[in-house]
Coordinates of C-alpha atoms in Angstrom, one line a residue:
M15 CA 94.6 110.1 62.6
N16 CA 95.7 110.7 66.2
V17 CA 92.9 110.5 69.4
I18 CA 94.5 111.8 71.8
E19 CA 97.0 115.0 71.4
V20 CA 99.2 116.4 74.7
N21 CA 101.0 119.2 73.7
N22 CA 103.5 121.3 76.8
V23 CA 100.7 120.3 79.3
I24 CA 102.4 121.5 82.7
R25 CA 100.1 120.4 86.2
E26 CA 100.2 121.8 89.5
F27 CA 98.6 121.5 92.9
R28 CA 99.5 123.9 95.8
I29 CA 100.4 121.9 98.9
A30 CA 99.6 122.9 102.2
E31 CA 103.6 123.1 104.4
R32 CA 102.9 121.5 107.6
D33 CA 103.5 123.8 110.2
T34 CA 104.2 123.3 114.4
N35 CA 101.8 125.6 115.1
F36 CA 97.8 124.6 114.9
F37 CA 96.2 127.7 114.8
R38 CA 99.0 129.2 112.6
F39 CA 98.7 126.3 110.2
L40 CA 94.9 126.4 110.6
F41 CA 94.4 129.9 110.1
C42 CA 97.5 131.1 108.0
R43 CA 98.3 128.8 106.3
K44 CA 101.6 128.9 104.2
Y45 CA 101.7 126.3 100.2
K46 CA 104.1 125.1 98.1
T47 CA 103.8 124.1 94.3
K48 CA 104.4 120.9 93.2
R49 CA 104.6 120.4 89.9
A50 CA 103.1 116.8 88.9
V51 CA 103.1 117.0 85.2
N52 CA 106.1 119.0 83.6
D53 CA 105.8 120.4 80.3
I54 CA 105.0 116.9 78.5
S55 CA 103.6 116.5 74.8
F56 CA 102.9 113.1 73.2
K57 CA 100.4 111.9 70.3
I58 CA 98.4 108.9 70.1
K59 CA 96.7 107.7 66.9
E60 CA 93.7 105.4 66.3
G61 CA 93.9 101.7 67.5
E62 CA 97.0 101.6 69.4
L63 CA 98.0 100.0 73.1
V64 CA 100.1 102.1 75.0
G65 CA 101.9 101.4 77.8
F66 CA 102.3 104.6 80.2
I67 CA 104.0 103.5 82.6
G68 CA 106.7 105.4 85.6
P69 CA 107.4 105.1 88.8
N70 CA 105.0 106.2 91.6
G71 CA 104.6 109.9 91.7
A72 CA 106.0 110.0 88.3
G73 CA 102.6 111.6 86.9
K74 CA 101.0 109.1 85.4
S75 CA 97.3 109.5 87.1
T76 CA 97.6 112.9 87.1
T77 CA 97.9 112.6 83.3
I78 CA 95.3 110.3 82.9
K79 CA 92.5 112.4 84.6
M80 CA 93.6 115.4 82.8
M81 CA 92.9 113.1 79.2
S82 CA 89.5 112.1 80.7
G83 CA 88.6 115.7 81.7
I84 CA 88.9 115.0 85.5
L85 CA 91.4 117.2 85.9
V86 CA 92.1 120.5 84.5
P87 CA 95.8 121.4 83.1
S88 CA 98.0 124.3 84.5
A89 CA 99.5 125.3 81.4
G90 CA 99.1 123.5 77.5
V91 CA 96.7 121.8 75.6
V92 CA 95.0 118.3 75.9
K93 CA 92.7 116.7 73.0
V94 CA 90.8 114.1 73.0
L95 CA 88.6 113.0 69.7
G96 CA 89.3 116.7 68.6
M97 CA 88.0 117.9 71.8
I98 CA 89.1 119.8 75.3
P99 CA 88.3 116.8 77.7
H100 CA 87.8 119.2 80.5
E101 CA 85.5 122.0 78.6
E102 CA 83.6 119.1 77.0
R103 CA 83.4 116.2 79.7
K104 CA 79.7 115.2 78.4
K105 CA 80.8 114.3 75.2
V106 CA 84.2 113.0 75.8
A107 CA 82.6 110.7 78.7
R108 CA 80.1 109.3 76.3
Q109 CA 83.5 108.2 74.0
I110 CA 86.0 106.8 76.5
G111 CA 85.9 104.2 79.3
V112 CA 87.8 104.7 82.8
V113 CA 89.0 102.1 85.0
F114 CA 90.5 103.3 87.9
G115 CA 92.3 99.9 89.7
Q116 CA 91.8 101.4 93.1
R117 CA 88.7 102.8 92.6
S118 CA 85.1 101.5 91.3
Q119 CA 82.8 103.3 89.4
L120 CA 80.0 100.2 90.6
W121 CA 77.2 101.1 93.0
W122 CA 78.4 99.3 96.6
D123 CA 74.8 98.3 97.8
L124 CA 73.7 97.2 93.9
P125 CA 73.6 94.2 92.1
V126 CA 76.3 94.6 89.7
T127 CA 73.1 93.9 86.8
D128 CA 71.4 97.2 88.6
T129 CA 74.6 99.4 88.3
F130 CA 74.5 98.2 84.0
A131 CA 71.4 99.3 84.0
L132 CA 71.8 102.5 85.9
L133 CA 75.3 103.0 83.2
K134 CA 72.8 101.9 80.5
K135 CA 70.6 105.2 81.3
I136 CA 73.2 108.0 82.3
Y137 CA 74.8 107.0 78.8
K138 CA 72.2 106.4 76.9
I139 CA 72.7 103.5 75.3
D140 CA 69.8 101.9 73.1
D141 CA 68.2 98.4 73.8
E142 CA 70.5 96.8 71.2
T143 CA 74.0 97.5 72.1
Y144 CA 73.5 97.7 75.7
E145 CA 72.4 93.7 74.9
K146 CA 74.7 93.0 72.8
N147 CA 77.7 94.3 74.4
L148 CA 76.4 92.8 77.9
A149 CA 76.5 89.7 76.1
L150 CA 80.0 90.0 74.4
Y151 CA 81.7 91.3 77.7
G152 CA 79.8 89.3 80.1
E153 CA 80.8 85.9 78.1
L154 CA 84.7 87.1 77.5
L155 CA 85.3 88.4 81.5
G156 CA 83.0 85.4 82.7
I157 CA 80.6 87.6 84.8
H158 CA 77.6 85.8 84.4
D159 CA 78.1 83.9 87.6
F160 CA 77.9 86.8 90.1
I161 CA 76.0 89.3 87.9
N162 CA 72.9 89.1 90.7
Q163 CA 75.9 90.1 93.6
P164 CA 75.7 92.7 95.6
V165 CA 78.9 94.5 94.9
R166 CA 80.3 94.5 98.3
Q167 CA 79.8 90.8 97.9
L168 CA 82.5 90.7 95.0
S169 CA 86.1 89.4 95.4
L170 CA 88.4 91.8 93.8
G171 CA 89.2 90.1 90.9
Q172 CA 85.3 90.0 89.8
R173 CA 85.0 93.3 91.0
M174 CA 87.4 94.5 88.8
R175 CA 85.9 92.4 85.9
A176 CA 82.9 93.6 86.4
D177 CA 84.2 97.4 86.4
L178 CA 85.7 96.5 83.0
C179 CA 82.2 95.2 81.3
A180 CA 80.6 99.0 82.6
A181 CA 83.4 101.3 80.9
L182 CA 83.0 99.2 77.6
L183 CA 78.9 98.9 77.5
H184 CA 78.6 102.1 76.0
D185 CA 81.1 101.7 72.8
P186 CA 83.8 103.8 73.6
Q187 CA 86.7 104.5 71.4
I188 CA 89.3 105.0 74.3
L189 CA 89.8 103.1 77.0
F190 CA 91.7 103.9 80.4
L191 CA 93.1 101.5 82.2
D192 CA 94.8 102.8 85.6
E193 CA 96.5 99.9 87.0
P194 CA 93.6 97.6 85.9
T195 CA 95.5 94.5 87.4
I196 CA 96.5 95.4 91.1
G197 CA 96.0 93.1 93.5
L198 CA 94.4 90.3 91.3
D199 CA 95.7 86.7 90.8
V200 CA 97.7 85.4 87.9
V201 CA 94.4 83.8 86.0
V202 CA 92.2 87.1 86.2
K203 CA 95.4 89.0 85.3
K204 CA 95.5 86.5 82.4
Q205 CA 91.9 86.4 81.4
I206 CA 92.1 90.7 81.5
R207 CA 94.9 91.0 79.3
E208 CA 93.4 88.5 76.7
M209 CA 89.9 90.2 77.0
I210 CA 92.2 94.2 76.4
K211 CA 93.3 92.5 73.4
K212 CA 90.7 90.9 71.9
I213 CA 88.2 94.8 72.3
N214 CA 91.6 95.9 70.6
Q215 CA 92.0 93.4 67.4
S216 CA 88.1 93.0 66.8
R217 CA 87.1 97.2 67.5
N218 CA 90.2 99.1 66.9
V219 CA 89.7 100.1 70.2
T220 CA 92.4 102.9 71.8
V221 CA 93.7 101.6 75.0
I222 CA 96.3 104.2 77.5
L223 CA 97.7 101.4 80.5
T224 CA 99.1 102.4 83.3
T225 CA 101.0 99.6 85.6
H226 CA 103.1 98.4 87.3
D227 CA 103.3 95.0 86.3
M228 CA 105.5 94.7 83.2
K229 CA 104.0 91.5 82.0
D230 CA 100.6 93.7 81.5
V231 CA 102.8 95.9 79.2
E232 CA 105.1 93.0 77.5
E233 CA 101.2 91.4 76.4
I234 CA 99.6 93.8 76.0
C235 CA 100.9 97.3 74.3
D236 CA 102.7 97.9 71.1
R237 CA 104.5 101.2 72.7
I238 CA 105.7 102.5 75.9
I239 CA 105.7 106.1 76.8
L240 CA 108.0 106.5 79.9
I241 CA 107.6 109.3 82.7
N242 CA 109.6 110.1 85.3
E243 CA 109.4 112.6 87.9
G244 CA 106.7 114.7 85.4
K245 CA 109.0 114.8 82.3
I246 CA 108.6 112.5 79.0
V247 CA 112.4 110.1 79.2
M248 CA 110.9 107.6 76.4
D249 CA 108.8 106.9 74.0
G250 CA 108.6 104.2 71.4
P251 CA 108.1 100.4 70.7
V252 CA 108.3 98.5 72.8
A253 CA 110.1 96.1 70.0
E254 CA 112.5 98.8 69.7
I255 CA 112.9 99.8 73.3
K256 CA 114.1 96.2 73.9
K257 CA 116.4 95.9 71.2
D258 CA 118.0 99.7 71.7
F259 CA 118.7 99.3 75.9
R260 CA 120.5 97.4 77.5
G261 CA 119.2 94.0 79.3
V262 CA 121.3 90.8 79.9
S263 CA 120.1 88.1 77.5
E264 CA 120.5 83.8 78.4
I265 CA 121.5 81.3 76.5
K266 CA 120.7 77.4 77.9
V267 CA 122.9 75.1 76.6
L268 CA 122.3 71.1 77.0
T269 CA 125.4 69.2 75.7
E270 CA 126.1 65.3 75.1
K271 CA 129.1 65.1 77.6
K272 CA 130.3 67.2 81.0
V273 CA 131.6 70.8 79.6
E274 CA 134.8 71.3 81.7
K275 CA 136.4 74.3 80.3
L276 CA 134.2 77.3 78.7
E277 CA 136.1 80.7 78.1
I278 CA 134.3 84.0 76.3
P279 CA 135.7 86.7 77.2
I280 CA 132.6 89.0 76.4
A281 CA 130.5 87.5 77.9
K282 CA 129.3 89.1 81.3
E283 CA 128.7 85.4 83.5
I284 CA 129.1 81.6 82.3
M285 CA 128.1 78.5 84.6
L286 CA 128.7 75.0 84.2
D287 CA 126.9 72.1 85.7
G288 CA 127.8 68.9 84.1
C289 CA 126.6 68.9 80.7
N290 CA 124.5 72.0 81.4
I291 CA 125.9 75.5 80.1
C292 CA 124.6 78.7 81.0
V293 CA 125.7 82.6 79.6
K294 CA 124.7 85.5 80.7
Y295 CA 125.8 88.3 77.7
D296 CA 125.4 91.7 76.4
A297 CA 123.4 91.3 73.2
H298 CA 125.3 95.2 72.4
D299 CA 128.7 93.3 72.7
I300 CA 128.4 89.5 71.5
S301 CA 125.3 88.0 69.6
S302 CA 123.8 85.2 70.4
A303 CA 125.3 83.2 67.4
E304 CA 128.8 83.8 68.6
I305 CA 128.1 82.5 71.6
L306 CA 127.2 79.4 70.2
T307 CA 129.9 78.9 67.8
E308 CA 132.3 78.8 70.5
I309 CA 130.1 76.3 72.3
V310 CA 129.8 74.2 69.7
K311 CA 133.6 73.9 68.6
E312 CA 134.2 71.7 71.4
N313 CA 130.5 70.3 72.7
K314 CA 127.9 68.3 70.8
V315 CA 124.7 70.3 71.6
V316 CA 121.3 68.5 72.2
N317 CA 119.5 71.2 73.2
I318 CA 119.6 75.4 72.9
E319 CA 117.4 77.7 74.9
I320 CA 117.9 81.6 74.0
M321 CA 116.1 84.2 76.7
E322 CA 115.7 87.5 75.5
P323 CA 116.0 90.4 78.1
Q324 CA 112.8 91.3 80.1
I325 CA 110.8 94.6 79.9
D326 CA 110.7 95.4 83.4
D327 CA 114.9 94.6 83.7
I328 CA 114.9 97.6 80.7
V329 CA 112.4 99.6 82.1
R330 CA 114.4 99.4 85.7
N331 CA 118.0 100.2 83.7
L332 CA 115.9 103.2 82.2
Y333 CA 114.9 104.2 85.3
G334 CA 118.3 104.0 86.6
M335 CA 119.4 106.2 83.7
T336 CA 116.9 108.9 84.0
E337 CA 118.0 109.5 88.0
N338 CA 121.3 109.2 86.8
N339 CA 120.4 112.2 84.1

């Protein structure tokens, strides 16, 4: 079942052009049209974990805002759970949760618990569901220690955890996360990643994640949609993208005796340091088994470590490919 369908969607903005004459700029403005999203189409099934990634200004947040009903497409159709978001905003809002890393839905001067109580009224959450979800997510995200503090007194990590809890109180079917780990330390990032995966596994919540942190993508997502300059340039499973697109793999080998010489012509780089061998290679050109075969011909191996290409290296290469095209 497709919970999100985006068909040939375009979103344009009118931007006032700067003018050196202040009064002319004030009263006779000229505008230019910028196309932030350029004829994109994709479908997302129930329960998918999708990384929606791209460089700054690629159109990620604009697309998220159209899917959540905040923006209206200039052309094309967006459907969420069979509804057009900007036409049925209240119905859609009850079925989705949204977390924007740069903006909070918490009331600044109120304690976190009071914000949750207000959201309970807004979303018309029954008492049983509210208490159950508050207990569950409060425990998973560790917010009970600061739930009675005003939001303005919270650290960034505490606020993000509270925001995530607030987005889940009404049992949404879809969760939109726009840079949810931005500016957070590694401990809080890990906590939020684990929480997202648990929600998906236990409640089959569909998650659409935009982020610049490729660790988020690698640890959370099953699928990547790569957008650049308003166009989708890649859409597929993370595992397939890692397999099909070039990245540098690395083999580290510890031998019993010092290695003086090693020749593997297809390898990108070979580094010898006493008993340590490090070989960098492209898996499209040569396999790890072939490299190890060459090493064990003349050396007795004590330990082997193989490191696959990192998703951020692959995505960086994909950015480069789209810019060249």
